[in-house]
């Protein structure tokens, strides 16, 4: 039995260092020495762990072109010779394995990874995702599903995406109609998703950003992202924009440090549970805009995939064990990794 388990773990597991082993030739989102390629599902820091180790030890790094661009602005430039650019919906081969990138809705460039071999063994890692069944296709016929369960606790259920989006747009429109500028605080990647969203809702005031946020957004425009009027805060034009209607995008971590009474300030925080928004100060708000599925969404992915075995990523979520036991109650063969038995 132990032998069987070890063979399974070599082809599908979460290592103690956060690497996701998929088949025999690739490791995703962490480092593992005996693998030909390292995959990066998206540019967030808990998915670029030990990337410099991978750059020296692994044959190449595979990611979407958008992810390579995001990584560059987050301080992880991958040399051209080490890069394998793979578009969502495309596959490549290593020995007898086919590795496919499947769209995931999370931040720009995000993908799920499916590895299948010639014997028909199929393992999929979702990476971070939201909107299963629409923005993130649910992959079926899997031997093993490795799933992200950031919000894998029943306390974390959010109102519908539309309700959250409408709350956000409402707060912004009301502020702008009173002549008050808006600051939005969010993480890299989520900021760009929100910029696009606000344009879709017809908000056309200029956007302001500085440093990494500005340059990353400009670089994404070359990949087809469209943010409308976006100015660098430190440019002459940016300083002019400051005097009129605008929305200023700032990193999430600045929310508690930044004090500026002129602004209506909105923090985008997926941990706000059971409500779309909360007013926390005279002009301060939290909106439950998340780039992860909530508990129900995560459950939906697993149940609809009907995978034979489900491994819940416990390296990136503190709810992995509890979520796996919820799955077992529903008759799913599920467990959390890394475990003591694992690699
Ligand atoms: Zn992420």
mmCIF file of C-alpha atoms and ligand atoms in Angstrom:
data_model
loop_
_atom_site.group_PDB
_atom_site.id
_atom_site.type_symbol
_atom_site.label_atom_id
_atom_site.label_comp_id
_atom_site.label_asym_id
_atom_site.label_seq_id
_atom_site.Cartn_x
_atom_site.Cartn_y
_atom_site.Cartn_z
ATOM 1 C CA UNK A 1 0.000 0.000 0.000
ATOM 2 C CA UNK A 2 2.770 2.400 0.961
ATOM 3 C CA UNK A 3 4.462 1.684 -2.343
ATOM 4 C CA UNK A 4 1.296 2.493 -4.232
ATOM 5 C CA UNK A 5 0.955 5.760 -2.339
ATOM 6 C CA UNK A 6 4.558 6.710 -3.049
ATOM 7 C CA UNK A 7 4.019 6.065 -6.763
ATOM 8 C CA UNK A 8 0.925 8.269 -6.662
ATOM 9 C CA UNK A 9 2.782 11.044 -4.814
ATOM 10 C CA UNK A 10 5.526 11.050 -7.425
ATOM 11 C CA UNK A 11 2.945 11.831 -10.072
ATOM 12 C CA UNK A 12 0.542 14.038 -8.105
ATOM 13 C CA UNK A 13 1.349 15.798 -4.872
ATOM 14 C CA UNK A 14 2.061 19.003 -3.001
ATOM 15 C CA UNK A 15 5.603 18.932 -1.605
ATOM 16 C CA UNK A 16 6.630 20.361 1.748
ATOM 17 C CA UNK A 17 8.211 23.307 -0.080
ATOM 18 C CA UNK A 18 4.998 24.135 -1.940
ATOM 19 C CA UNK A 19 5.860 22.517 -5.293
ATOM 20 C CA UNK A 20 3.001 20.829 -7.158
ATOM 21 C CA UNK A 21 4.240 17.612 -8.781
ATOM 22 C CA UNK A 22 2.294 16.752 -11.928
ATOM 23 C CA UNK A 23 3.245 13.613 -13.844
ATOM 24 C CA UNK A 24 6.957 12.803 -14.001
ATOM 25 C CA UNK A 25 8.447 15.769 -15.819
ATOM 26 C CA UNK A 26 7.043 19.000 -14.397
ATOM 27 C CA UNK A 27 6.689 20.805 -11.097
ATOM 28 C CA UNK A 28 4.371 23.803 -10.789
ATOM 29 C CA UNK A 29 4.606 26.845 -8.514
ATOM 30 C CA UNK A 30 7.525 25.582 -6.416
ATOM 31 C CA UNK A 31 10.902 23.884 -6.780
ATOM 32 C CA UNK A 32 11.627 20.170 -7.065
ATOM 33 C CA UNK A 33 15.036 19.014 -8.276
ATOM 34 C CA UNK A 34 14.364 16.071 -10.581
ATOM 35 C CA UNK A 35 11.960 17.762 -12.996
ATOM 36 C CA UNK A 36 12.653 18.933 -16.541
ATOM 37 C CA UNK A 37 10.397 21.984 -16.436
ATOM 38 C CA UNK A 38 8.970 24.410 -13.886
ATOM 39 C CA UNK A 39 5.529 25.832 -14.521
ATOM 40 C CA UNK A 40 4.321 29.123 -13.069
ATOM 41 C CA UNK A 41 0.500 29.217 -13.081
ATOM 42 C CA UNK A 42 0.486 32.966 -12.283
ATOM 43 C CA UNK A 43 2.729 35.686 -10.916
ATOM 44 C CA UNK A 44 1.616 35.903 -7.254
ATOM 45 C CA UNK A 45 4.497 35.414 -4.820
ATOM 46 C CA UNK A 46 3.187 32.157 -3.293
ATOM 47 C CA UNK A 47 3.364 30.679 -6.808
ATOM 48 C CA UNK A 48 6.838 31.940 -7.756
ATOM 49 C CA UNK A 49 8.513 30.270 -4.741
ATOM 50 C CA UNK A 50 12.188 29.381 -5.350
ATOM 51 C CA UNK A 51 11.973 30.593 -8.936
ATOM 52 C CA UNK A 52 15.697 31.384 -9.029
ATOM 53 C CA UNK A 53 16.487 27.794 -7.960
ATOM 54 C CA UNK A 54 14.259 26.581 -10.807
ATOM 55 C CA UNK A 55 16.006 28.913 -13.248
ATOM 56 C CA UNK A 56 19.349 27.291 -12.506
ATOM 57 C CA UNK A 57 18.286 23.669 -11.968
ATOM 58 C CA UNK A 58 15.367 23.123 -14.349
ATOM 59 C CA UNK A 59 15.579 22.971 -18.152
ATOM 60 C CA UNK A 60 13.102 25.784 -18.595
ATOM 61 C CA UNK A 61 10.270 27.755 -17.055
ATOM 62 C CA UNK A 62 6.856 27.482 -18.729
ATOM 63 C CA UNK A 63 4.221 30.185 -18.252
ATOM 64 C CA UNK A 64 1.858 32.311 -20.292
ATOM 65 C CA UNK A 65 3.393 35.378 -21.989
ATOM 66 C CA UNK A 66 1.254 37.563 -19.691
ATOM 67 C CA UNK A 67 2.598 35.804 -16.589
ATOM 68 C CA UNK A 68 6.196 36.339 -17.752
ATOM 69 C CA UNK A 69 5.397 40.041 -18.148
ATOM 70 C CA UNK A 70 3.822 40.262 -14.687
ATOM 71 C CA UNK A 71 6.794 38.385 -13.175
ATOM 72 C CA UNK A 72 9.211 40.852 -14.719
ATOM 73 C CA UNK A 73 7.570 43.779 -12.922
ATOM 74 C CA UNK A 74 7.458 41.807 -9.677
ATOM 75 C CA UNK A 75 11.217 41.252 -9.758
ATOM 76 C CA UNK A 76 11.454 37.819 -11.403
ATOM 77 C CA UNK A 77 12.839 38.320 -14.892
ATOM 78 C CA UNK A 78 13.248 34.959 -16.599
ATOM 79 C CA UNK A 79 16.028 34.981 -19.260
ATOM 80 C CA UNK A 80 14.680 34.461 -22.776
ATOM 81 C CA UNK A 81 16.667 31.239 -23.230
ATOM 82 C CA UNK A 82 14.976 29.738 -20.148
ATOM 83 C CA UNK A 83 11.448 30.768 -21.109
ATOM 84 C CA UNK A 84 8.795 28.603 -22.704
ATOM 85 C CA UNK A 85 5.788 30.758 -23.509
ATOM 86 C CA UNK A 86 2.538 28.784 -23.643
ATOM 87 C CA UNK A 87 -0.825 30.383 -24.335
ATOM 88 C CA UNK A 88 -3.941 29.286 -22.410
ATOM 89 C CA UNK A 89 -5.563 26.498 -24.438
ATOM 90 C CA UNK A 90 -2.196 25.241 -25.783
ATOM 91 C CA UNK A 91 -0.183 22.118 -24.954
ATOM 92 C CA UNK A 92 3.411 20.940 -25.169
ATOM 93 C CA UNK A 93 5.110 17.560 -24.767
ATOM 94 C CA UNK A 94 7.886 16.254 -22.570
ATOM 95 C CA UNK A 95 8.739 12.585 -23.213
ATOM 96 C CA UNK A 96 5.422 10.674 -23.093
ATOM 97 C CA UNK A 97 3.543 13.443 -21.281
ATOM 98 C CA UNK A 98 1.334 16.168 -22.677
ATOM 99 C CA UNK A 99 1.118 19.349 -20.611
ATOM 100 C CA UNK A 100 -1.793 21.684 -21.311
ATOM 101 C CA UNK A 101 -2.558 25.187 -20.037
ATOM 102 C CA UNK A 102 -6.260 25.768 -19.435
ATOM 103 C CA UNK A 103 -7.731 29.205 -18.743
ATOM 104 C CA UNK A 104 -8.262 30.224 -15.110
ATOM 105 C CA UNK A 105 -9.958 33.420 -13.979
ATOM 106 C CA UNK A 106 -7.838 34.936 -11.198
ATOM 107 C CA UNK A 107 -5.320 37.571 -12.303
ATOM 108 C CA UNK A 108 -3.982 38.352 -15.798
ATOM 109 C CA UNK A 109 -2.135 35.352 -17.230
ATOM 110 C CA UNK A 110 -3.496 32.719 -14.799
ATOM 111 C CA UNK A 111 -3.914 29.127 -15.957
ATOM 112 C CA UNK A 112 -4.761 25.659 -14.690
ATOM 113 C CA UNK A 113 -2.362 22.867 -15.685
ATOM 114 C CA UNK A 114 -3.403 19.456 -17.022
ATOM 115 C CA UNK A 115 -0.806 16.695 -17.443
ATOM 116 C CA UNK A 116 -1.693 13.430 -19.184
ATOM 117 C CA UNK A 117 0.492 10.503 -20.208
ATOM 118 C CA UNK A 118 0.170 7.859 -22.904
ATOM 119 C CA UNK A 119 -1.551 5.450 -20.512
ATOM 120 C CA UNK A 120 -4.345 7.974 -20.061
ATOM 121 C CA UNK A 121 -3.396 9.071 -16.502
ATOM 122 C CA UNK A 122 -4.691 12.620 -16.061
ATOM 123 C CA UNK A 123 -3.804 15.025 -13.256
ATOM 124 C CA UNK A 124 -4.919 18.646 -13.045
ATOM 125 C CA UNK A 125 -3.820 21.511 -10.809
ATOM 126 C CA UNK A 126 -6.317 24.367 -10.685
ATOM 127 C CA UNK A 127 -3.896 27.033 -9.443
ATOM 128 C CA UNK A 128 -5.816 29.973 -7.996
ATOM 129 C CA UNK A 129 -9.213 30.476 -9.607
ATOM 130 C CA UNK A 130 -12.691 31.939 -9.382
ATOM 131 C CA UNK A 131 -15.972 31.528 -11.267
ATOM 132 C CA UNK A 132 -15.762 27.750 -11.857
ATOM 133 C CA UNK A 133 -17.838 26.685 -14.835
ATOM 134 C CA UNK A 134 -17.529 30.077 -16.572
ATOM 135 C CA UNK A 135 -14.275 32.070 -16.233
ATOM 136 C CA UNK A 136 -12.527 28.903 -15.038
ATOM 137 C CA UNK A 137 -13.599 25.795 -17.009
ATOM 138 C CA UNK A 138 -14.154 22.721 -14.825
ATOM 139 C CA UNK A 139 -11.983 19.868 -16.120
ATOM 140 C CA UNK A 140 -13.457 16.349 -15.892
ATOM 141 C CA UNK A 141 -12.194 12.760 -16.356
ATOM 142 C CA UNK A 142 -9.360 13.261 -13.902
ATOM 143 C CA UNK A 143 -7.448 10.628 -11.986
ATOM 144 C CA UNK A 144 -6.229 13.305 -9.596
ATOM 145 C CA UNK A 145 -7.373 16.873 -9.009
ATOM 146 C CA UNK A 146 -5.109 19.179 -7.010
ATOM 147 C CA UNK A 147 -7.258 22.090 -5.927
ATOM 148 C CA UNK A 148 -6.669 25.477 -4.346
ATOM 149 C CA UNK A 149 -8.968 26.001 -1.364
ATOM 150 C CA UNK A 150 -8.056 29.488 -0.140
ATOM 151 C CA UNK A 151 -11.637 29.963 1.092
ATOM 152 C CA UNK A 152 -12.219 26.291 1.945
ATOM 153 C CA UNK A 153 -14.278 27.025 5.060
ATOM 154 C CA UNK A 154 -18.085 27.364 5.011
ATOM 155 C CA UNK A 155 -17.787 30.741 6.804
ATOM 156 C CA UNK A 156 -16.431 32.216 3.592
ATOM 157 C CA UNK A 157 -19.420 32.539 1.320
ATOM 158 C CA UNK A 158 -19.853 35.709 -0.677
ATOM 159 C CA UNK A 159 -22.847 37.284 -2.383
ATOM 160 C CA UNK A 160 -22.861 36.843 -6.166
ATOM 161 C CA UNK A 161 -20.062 38.343 -8.237
ATOM 162 C CA UNK A 162 -22.575 40.737 -9.840
ATOM 163 C CA UNK A 163 -23.763 41.978 -6.467
ATOM 164 C CA UNK A 164 -20.197 42.690 -5.333
ATOM 165 C CA UNK A 165 -19.324 44.407 -8.604
ATOM 166 C CA UNK A 166 -22.442 46.561 -8.453
ATOM 167 C CA UNK A 167 -21.693 47.579 -4.855
ATOM 168 C CA UNK A 168 -18.210 48.644 -5.908
ATOM 169 C CA UNK A 169 -19.454 50.626 -8.891
ATOM 170 C CA UNK A 170 -22.158 52.246 -6.759
ATOM 171 C CA UNK A 171 -19.732 53.475 -4.100
ATOM 172 C CA UNK A 172 -17.433 54.851 -6.798
ATOM 173 C CA UNK A 173 -20.187 56.576 -8.783
ATOM 174 C CA UNK A 174 -21.638 58.219 -5.683
ATOM 175 C CA UNK A 175 -18.216 59.529 -4.648
ATOM 176 C CA UNK A 176 -17.466 60.884 -8.115
ATOM 177 C CA UNK A 177 -20.887 62.544 -8.331
ATOM 178 C CA UNK A 178 -20.054 64.435 -5.115
ATOM 179 C CA UNK A 179 -16.768 65.524 -6.695
ATOM 180 C CA UNK A 180 -14.704 63.295 -4.423
ATOM 181 C CA UNK A 181 -11.782 61.327 -5.893
ATOM 182 C CA UNK A 182 -11.484 57.602 -5.138
ATOM 183 C CA UNK A 183 -8.580 55.427 -4.028
ATOM 184 C CA UNK A 184 -8.783 51.667 -4.557
ATOM 185 C CA UNK A 185 -6.453 49.380 -2.588
ATOM 186 C CA UNK A 186 -5.810 45.875 -3.924
ATOM 187 C CA UNK A 187 -3.087 43.345 -4.715
ATOM 188 C CA UNK A 188 -1.128 43.167 -7.961
ATOM 189 C CA UNK A 189 -3.188 41.574 -10.672
ATOM 190 C CA UNK A 190 -6.490 42.195 -8.933
ATOM 191 C CA UNK A 191 -5.924 45.903 -9.572
ATOM 192 C CA UNK A 192 -5.732 45.304 -13.314
ATOM 193 C CA UNK A 193 -8.835 43.090 -13.267
ATOM 194 C CA UNK A 194 -10.726 45.877 -11.495
ATOM 195 C CA UNK A 195 -9.469 48.564 -13.864
ATOM 196 C CA UNK A 196 -10.927 46.574 -16.768
ATOM 197 C CA UNK A 197 -14.147 45.905 -14.872
ATOM 198 C CA UNK A 198 -14.753 49.598 -14.134
ATOM 199 C CA UNK A 199 -14.280 50.476 -17.808
ATOM 200 C CA UNK A 200 -16.847 47.785 -18.706
ATOM 201 C CA UNK A 201 -19.275 49.458 -16.295
ATOM 202 C CA UNK A 202 -18.750 52.739 -18.166
ATOM 203 C CA UNK A 203 -16.649 54.563 -15.570
ATOM 204 C CA UNK A 204 -14.495 56.798 -17.739
ATOM 205 C CA UNK A 205 -12.627 59.110 -15.341
ATOM 206 C CA UNK A 206 -8.821 58.961 -15.627
ATOM 207 C CA UNK A 207 -6.959 56.312 -13.639
ATOM 208 C CA UNK A 208 -3.791 57.134 -11.720
ATOM 209 C CA UNK A 209 -1.123 54.718 -10.521
ATOM 210 C CA UNK A 210 2.545 54.826 -9.708
ATOM 211 C CA UNK A 211 5.622 52.596 -9.768
ATOM 212 C CA UNK A 212 5.127 48.892 -10.393
ATOM 213 C CA UNK A 213 1.340 49.201 -10.697
ATOM 214 C CA UNK A 214 1.600 51.773 -13.474
ATOM 215 C CA UNK A 215 4.387 50.080 -15.447
ATOM 216 C CA UNK A 216 2.877 46.599 -15.108
ATOM 217 C CA UNK A 217 -0.461 47.879 -16.403
ATOM 218 C CA UNK A 218 1.192 49.624 -19.359
ATOM 219 C CA UNK A 219 3.055 46.405 -20.233
ATOM 220 C CA UNK A 220 -0.205 44.427 -20.103
ATOM 221 C CA UNK A 221 -1.726 46.774 -22.698
ATOM 222 C CA UNK A 222 0.719 45.247 -25.187
ATOM 223 C CA UNK A 223 -1.026 41.895 -24.498
ATOM 224 C CA UNK A 224 -4.469 43.295 -25.318
ATOM 225 C CA UNK A 225 -5.563 44.592 -21.905
ATOM 226 C CA UNK A 226 -7.340 47.899 -22.134
ATOM 227 C CA UNK A 227 -7.398 50.296 -19.198
ATOM 228 C CA UNK A 228 -8.418 53.525 -20.957
ATOM 229 C CA UNK A 229 -6.845 56.765 -19.682
ATOM 230 C CA UNK A 230 -4.159 55.691 -17.228
ATOM 231 C CA UNK A 231 -1.510 58.123 -16.006
ATOM 232 C CA UNK A 232 1.671 57.858 -14.004
ATOM 233 C CA UNK A 233 1.255 59.802 -10.780
ATOM 234 C CA UNK A 234 4.767 61.171 -10.998
ATOM 235 C CA UNK A 235 4.353 62.555 -14.534
ATOM 236 C CA UNK A 236 3.331 66.154 -15.275
ATOM 237 C CA UNK A 237 0.015 64.917 -16.710
ATOM 238 C CA UNK A 238 -0.544 62.781 -13.622
ATOM 239 C CA UNK A 239 -0.132 65.800 -11.366
ATOM 240 C CA UNK A 240 -2.730 67.689 -13.428
ATOM 241 C CA UNK A 241 -5.155 64.733 -13.171
ATOM 242 C CA UNK A 242 -4.858 64.890 -9.354
ATOM 243 C CA UNK A 243 -6.793 68.170 -9.413
ATOM 244 C CA UNK A 244 -9.940 66.701 -10.995
ATOM 245 C CA UNK A 245 -12.118 63.562 -10.998
ATOM 246 C CA UNK A 246 -10.001 60.426 -10.930
ATOM 247 C CA UNK A 247 -9.476 56.970 -9.416
ATOM 248 C CA UNK A 248 -6.106 56.264 -7.872
ATOM 249 C CA UNK A 249 -4.975 52.607 -7.589
ATOM 250 C CA UNK A 250 -2.746 51.721 -4.650
ATOM 251 C CA UNK A 251 -1.288 48.482 -3.262
ATOM 252 C CA UNK A 252 -3.480 46.745 -0.633
ATOM 253 C CA UNK A 253 -0.816 47.010 2.096
ATOM 254 C CA UNK A 254 -0.925 50.797 2.013
ATOM 255 C CA UNK A 255 -4.539 50.988 3.204
ATOM 256 C CA UNK A 256 -3.732 51.219 6.912
ATOM 257 C CA UNK A 257 -0.751 53.563 6.446
ATOM 258 C CA UNK A 258 -2.213 55.947 3.922
ATOM 259 C CA UNK A 259 -4.213 58.813 5.406
ATOM 260 C CA UNK A 260 -5.797 61.190 2.960
ATOM 261 C CA UNK A 261 -9.107 62.722 3.934
ATOM 262 C CA UNK A 262 -9.824 63.980 0.411
ATOM 263 C CA UNK A 263 -10.390 60.496 -0.907
ATOM 264 C CA UNK A 264 -13.171 57.969 -0.660
ATOM 265 C CA UNK A 265 -11.051 54.885 0.054
ATOM 266 C CA UNK A 266 -12.042 51.356 -0.912
ATOM 267 C CA UNK A 267 -10.153 48.243 0.132
ATOM 268 C CA UNK A 268 -10.854 45.159 -1.991
ATOM 269 C CA UNK A 269 -10.770 42.223 0.385
ATOM 270 C CA UNK A 270 -12.075 38.720 -0.324
ATOM 271 C CA UNK A 271 -12.046 37.861 3.396
ATOM 272 C CA UNK A 272 -15.142 39.976 3.995
ATOM 273 C CA UNK A 273 -17.737 37.232 4.411
ATOM 274 C CA UNK A 274 -21.496 37.146 3.780
ATOM 275 C CA UNK A 275 -21.829 40.719 2.570
ATOM 276 C CA UNK A 276 -20.854 42.633 -0.531
ATOM 277 C CA UNK A 277 -19.456 45.660 1.316
ATOM 278 C CA UNK A 278 -18.957 47.272 4.693
ATOM 279 C CA UNK A 279 -18.498 50.912 5.641
ATOM 280 C CA UNK A 280 -15.633 51.145 8.136
ATOM 281 C CA UNK A 281 -15.105 54.885 8.444
ATOM 282 C CA UNK A 282 -16.481 58.223 7.331
ATOM 283 C CA UNK A 283 -15.109 57.734 3.816
ATOM 284 C CA UNK A 284 -13.613 54.227 4.109
ATOM 285 C CA UNK A 285 -15.121 51.045 2.699
ATOM 286 C CA UNK A 286 -14.314 47.382 2.288
ATOM 287 C CA UNK A 287 -15.733 45.634 -0.785
ATOM 288 C CA UNK A 288 -15.682 41.815 -0.937
ATOM 289 C CA UNK A 289 -14.148 41.721 -4.404
ATOM 290 C CA UNK A 290 -12.081 38.553 -4.562
ATOM 291 C CA UNK A 291 -9.938 36.814 -7.139
ATOM 292 C CA UNK A 292 -10.638 33.405 -5.550
ATOM 293 C CA UNK A 293 -13.729 31.196 -5.531
ATOM 294 C CA UNK A 294 -15.559 31.235 -2.193
ATOM 295 C CA UNK A 295 -16.349 28.031 -0.288
ATOM 296 C CA UNK A 296 -19.316 27.143 -2.501
ATOM 297 C CA UNK A 297 -17.401 27.811 -5.708
ATOM 298 C CA UNK A 298 -14.480 25.648 -4.577
ATOM 299 C CA UNK A 299 -16.884 22.861 -3.609
ATOM 300 C CA UNK A 300 -18.635 23.170 -6.976
ATOM 301 C CA UNK A 301 -15.372 22.720 -8.889
ATOM 302 C CA UNK A 302 -14.503 19.534 -6.997
ATOM 303 C CA UNK A 303 -17.959 17.952 -7.153
ATOM 304 C CA UNK A 304 -18.444 18.692 -10.861
ATOM 305 C CA UNK A 305 -14.970 17.509 -11.836
ATOM 306 C CA UNK A 306 -15.806 14.064 -10.370
ATOM 307 C CA UNK A 307 -12.066 13.358 -9.994
ATOM 308 C CA UNK A 308 -11.143 9.931 -8.606
ATOM 309 C CA UNK A 309 -8.758 11.438 -6.034
ATOM 310 C CA UNK A 310 -8.667 15.016 -4.768
ATOM 311 C CA UNK A 311 -5.627 16.588 -3.130
ATOM 312 C CA UNK A 312 -6.277 19.912 -1.393
ATOM 313 C CA UNK A 313 -3.314 22.308 -1.401
ATOM 314 C CA UNK A 314 -2.506 22.780 2.263
ATOM 315 C CA UNK A 315 0.648 24.766 1.566
ATOM 316 C CA UNK A 316 -1.349 27.799 0.466
ATOM 317 C CA UNK A 317 -4.526 27.399 2.519
ATOM 318 C CA UNK A 318 -5.023 26.886 6.235
ATOM 319 C CA UNK A 319 -8.437 25.310 5.559
ATOM 320 C CA UNK A 320 -7.113 22.430 3.428
ATOM 321 C CA UNK A 321 -7.566 19.690 6.038
ATOM 322 C CA UNK A 322 -11.053 20.843 7.001
ATOM 323 C CA UNK A 323 -12.051 21.171 3.349
ATOM 324 C CA UNK A 324 -10.754 17.671 2.560
ATOM 325 C CA UNK A 325 -12.834 16.228 5.399
ATOM 326 C CA UNK A 326 -15.916 18.058 4.086
ATOM 327 C CA UNK A 327 -15.251 16.367 0.746
ATOM 328 C CA UNK A 328 -14.894 12.938 2.362
ATOM 329 C CA UNK A 329 -18.312 13.391 3.965
ATOM 330 C CA UNK A 330 -19.632 13.796 0.408
ATOM 331 C CA UNK A 331 -17.979 10.530 -0.630
ATOM 332 C CA UNK A 332 -14.954 12.048 -2.373
ATOM 333 C CA UNK A 333 -11.530 10.436 -1.871
ATOM 334 C CA UNK A 334 -9.832 13.579 -0.643
ATOM 335 C CA UNK A 335 -6.911 14.546 1.561
ATOM 336 C CA UNK A 336 -4.734 17.575 2.204
ATOM 337 C CA UNK A 337 -1.053 17.814 1.327
ATOM 338 C CA UNK A 338 1.739 18.263 2.265
ATOM 339 C CA UNK A 339 1.443 15.379 4.760
ATOM 340 C CA UNK A 340 3.973 13.554 6.862
ATOM 341 C CA UNK A 341 3.789 10.663 4.416
ATOM 342 C CA UNK A 342 4.472 12.883 1.431
ATOM 343 C CA UNK A 343 7.597 14.057 -0.361
HETATM 344 ZN ZN1 LIG B 1 -2.942 34.081 -6.733
#
